[in-house]
Amino acid sequence: MKENKPWLDHYPSTVPKTIDPDKYGNLIELYEECFNRYRMHPMSICMGVTHTYDDVDKASLAVAAWLQAQGLPKGSLVALMMPNVPQYLPIMIGILRAGYVCTPINPLYTGRELRHQLNDSGAQIIFIVDNFAQALEQVVDETSINRIVLSKMGDMMGLKGMLVNTMIRQVKRLVPKYILTILFGRSNA
């Protein structure tokens, strides 16, 4: 009996109708194949700023190296609280490359919701965009977080990113005041 999958008729001839789920042992093998195969091709474009597979590869390796230097046991959870910004992908891949588990956190979580996820996961490190640092400030002392890596929306956008950060902070005032003891970044006190 033929399976009813009408969408397959719309696949380009170069796209296989099935995949081999055992081709890769893990997600990192897939990413590394893509990094090698498409090194100079665009991997992401945000607000007109393009990052190649090579850019993301190098940034994720730097994240992985830093994380491993923190001395967490393999398999530890690392929190990632960011919207869809250019730094999200290399951080997520870096967490996985380092041998850790990434726990993505909705950046719109309230302090209470954030506390619950951080405590439930046991994450000790969090990567967070400064727009959402106020929620973390409310609960960080009630969690196992001991390293905070703070980012800004415009990071990884070069000169355009500086303009984006200025607009977000100074003109639109979308970064609430917060005070955090952090490893990277600056407090907004």
Coordinates of C-alpha atoms in Angstrom, one line a residue:
M1 CA 0.0 0.0 0.0
K2 CA 1.4 3.4 -1.0
E3 CA 1.9 5.9 1.8
N4 CA -0.1 9.1 1.4
K5 CA 2.6 11.8 1.4
P6 CA 1.5 14.3 -1.2
W7 CA 4.2 16.8 -0.1
L8 CA 6.8 14.6 -1.6
D9 CA 5.6 15.5 -5.1
H10 CA 6.7 19.1 -4.4
Y11 CA 10.3 18.2 -3.4
P12 CA 13.0 19.3 -5.8
S13 CA 14.7 16.4 -7.6
T14 CA 17.9 17.0 -5.6
V15 CA 16.1 16.5 -2.2
P16 CA 15.9 12.9 -1.1
K17 CA 12.5 11.6 -0.1
T18 CA 13.9 9.7 2.9
I19 CA 16.9 10.2 5.2
D20 CA 19.2 7.9 7.0
P21 CA 18.6 8.6 10.7
D22 CA 21.8 6.7 11.6
K23 CA 24.1 8.7 9.3
Y24 CA 25.3 10.9 12.2
G25 CA 26.1 9.8 15.7
N26 CA 25.2 13.1 17.1
L27 CA 24.2 16.7 16.1
I28 CA 27.8 17.9 16.2
E29 CA 28.9 15.5 13.5
L30 CA 26.2 17.1 11.2
Y31 CA 27.4 20.6 12.1
E32 CA 31.1 19.7 11.5
E33 CA 30.3 18.2 8.1
C34 CA 28.4 21.4 7.2
F35 CA 31.3 23.6 8.5
N36 CA 33.8 21.7 6.3
R37 CA 31.5 21.5 3.3
Y38 CA 30.1 25.1 3.2
R39 CA 32.9 26.9 5.0
M40 CA 32.7 30.2 3.0
H41 CA 28.9 30.1 2.4
P42 CA 26.5 32.2 4.4
M43 CA 25.1 30.4 7.4
S44 CA 23.0 33.2 8.9
I45 CA 22.0 36.7 7.9
C46 CA 20.6 39.1 10.5
M47 CA 19.8 42.7 9.8
G48 CA 21.9 42.5 6.6
V49 CA 25.0 41.1 8.5
T50 CA 26.1 37.8 7.1
H51 CA 28.0 35.1 9.0
T52 CA 29.6 32.2 7.1
Y53 CA 29.8 28.7 8.3
D54 CA 33.5 29.4 9.1
D55 CA 32.5 32.4 11.3
V56 CA 30.1 30.3 13.3
D57 CA 32.5 27.4 13.4
K58 CA 35.3 29.5 14.9
A59 CA 33.0 31.3 17.3
S60 CA 31.5 28.0 18.6
L61 CA 35.0 26.6 19.1
A62 CA 35.9 29.6 21.2
V63 CA 32.7 29.1 23.3
A64 CA 33.4 25.4 23.7
A65 CA 37.0 26.1 24.8
W66 CA 36.0 28.7 27.4
L67 CA 33.3 26.4 28.7
Q68 CA 35.6 23.5 29.1
A69 CA 38.1 25.7 31.0
Q70 CA 35.3 26.3 33.6
G71 CA 35.8 22.8 34.9
L72 CA 32.2 21.6 34.7
P73 CA 31.8 17.8 34.4
K74 CA 30.9 16.5 31.0
G75 CA 27.1 16.4 30.5
S76 CA 26.5 19.5 32.7
L77 CA 23.7 21.8 31.7
V78 CA 24.3 25.3 30.4
A79 CA 21.5 27.8 30.1
L80 CA 21.0 29.9 27.0
M81 CA 18.5 32.8 27.4
M82 CA 18.4 34.7 24.1
P83 CA 16.0 35.6 21.3
N84 CA 17.0 34.9 17.7
V85 CA 20.3 36.9 17.6
P86 CA 23.5 36.1 15.7
Q87 CA 25.3 34.9 18.8
Y88 CA 22.6 32.3 19.7
L89 CA 23.8 29.7 17.1
P90 CA 27.5 29.7 17.9
I91 CA 26.8 29.6 21.7
M92 CA 24.4 26.7 21.3
I93 CA 26.8 24.8 19.1
G94 CA 29.7 25.6 21.5
I95 CA 27.8 24.2 24.4
L96 CA 27.2 21.0 22.6
R97 CA 30.8 20.8 21.3
A98 CA 32.1 21.2 24.8
G99 CA 30.2 18.1 25.8
Y100 CA 27.5 19.9 27.7
V101 CA 23.7 20.0 27.4
C102 CA 22.1 23.2 26.3
T103 CA 18.9 24.2 28.1
P104 CA 17.3 27.0 26.0
I105 CA 15.2 29.4 28.1
N106 CA 12.4 31.6 26.8
P107 CA 13.8 35.2 27.1
L108 CA 10.3 36.4 28.1
Y109 CA 10.2 34.3 31.2
T110 CA 9.4 36.1 34.4
G111 CA 11.8 35.8 37.3
R112 CA 9.6 33.0 38.9
E113 CA 9.6 31.0 35.6
L114 CA 13.3 31.5 35.1
R115 CA 14.1 30.4 38.7
H116 CA 12.0 27.2 38.2
Q117 CA 13.9 26.3 34.9
L118 CA 17.3 27.1 36.3
N119 CA 16.7 25.0 39.5
D120 CA 15.0 22.2 37.6
S121 CA 18.0 22.0 35.2
G122 CA 20.8 22.6 37.7
A123 CA 22.6 24.9 35.2
Q124 CA 25.6 26.6 36.7
I125 CA 26.4 28.9 33.7
I126 CA 24.0 31.1 31.8
F127 CA 24.4 33.0 28.5
I128 CA 21.9 35.9 28.5
V129 CA 21.2 39.0 26.5
D130 CA 21.2 42.1 28.7
N131 CA 17.6 43.0 27.8
F132 CA 16.5 40.1 30.0
A133 CA 19.1 40.4 32.8
Q134 CA 16.6 42.0 35.2
A135 CA 14.6 38.7 35.4
L136 CA 17.9 36.9 36.2
E137 CA 18.8 39.5 38.8
Q138 CA 15.6 38.8 40.7
V139 CA 16.4 35.1 41.1
V140 CA 20.1 34.4 40.5
D141 CA 20.8 34.0 44.3
E142 CA 18.2 31.3 44.5
T143 CA 19.8 29.2 41.8
S144 CA 23.0 27.3 41.2
I145 CA 24.2 29.8 38.6
N146 CA 27.8 30.8 39.3
R147 CA 28.9 32.2 35.9
I148 CA 26.9 34.7 33.9
V149 CA 28.0 35.5 30.3
L150 CA 26.2 38.7 29.3
S151 CA 25.6 39.7 25.7
K152 CA 23.9 42.6 23.8
M153 CA 21.5 42.3 21.0
G154 CA 23.9 43.8 18.5
D155 CA 26.9 41.6 19.4
M156 CA 28.4 39.9 16.3
M157 CA 27.0 42.6 14.0
G158 CA 30.2 44.8 13.9
L159 CA 29.6 48.5 13.4
K160 CA 25.9 48.0 12.7
G161 CA 25.7 46.2 16.1
M162 CA 27.0 49.2 17.9
L163 CA 24.2 51.3 16.3
V164 CA 21.7 48.6 17.2
N165 CA 22.9 48.5 20.8
T166 CA 22.8 52.3 21.1
M167 CA 19.2 52.4 19.7
I168 CA 18.0 49.6 22.0
R169 CA 19.6 51.1 25.1
Q170 CA 19.5 54.8 24.6
V171 CA 16.7 55.6 22.2
K172 CA 14.1 52.8 22.8
R173 CA 15.2 52.2 26.4
L174 CA 14.6 48.4 26.0
V175 CA 17.2 47.4 28.6
P176 CA 15.9 47.6 32.1
K177 CA 18.3 48.5 34.8
Y178 CA 19.9 45.5 36.6
I179 CA 22.8 44.7 38.9
L180 CA 24.6 41.4 38.4
T181 CA 28.0 40.1 39.3
I182 CA 29.1 38.8 36.0
L183 CA 32.0 37.1 34.4
F184 CA 31.8 38.8 31.0
G185 CA 30.0 42.0 30.1
R186 CA 29.1 45.0 32.3
S187 CA 26.5 45.8 34.8
N188 CA 23.8 48.3 33.8
A189 CA 23.6 50.0 37.2

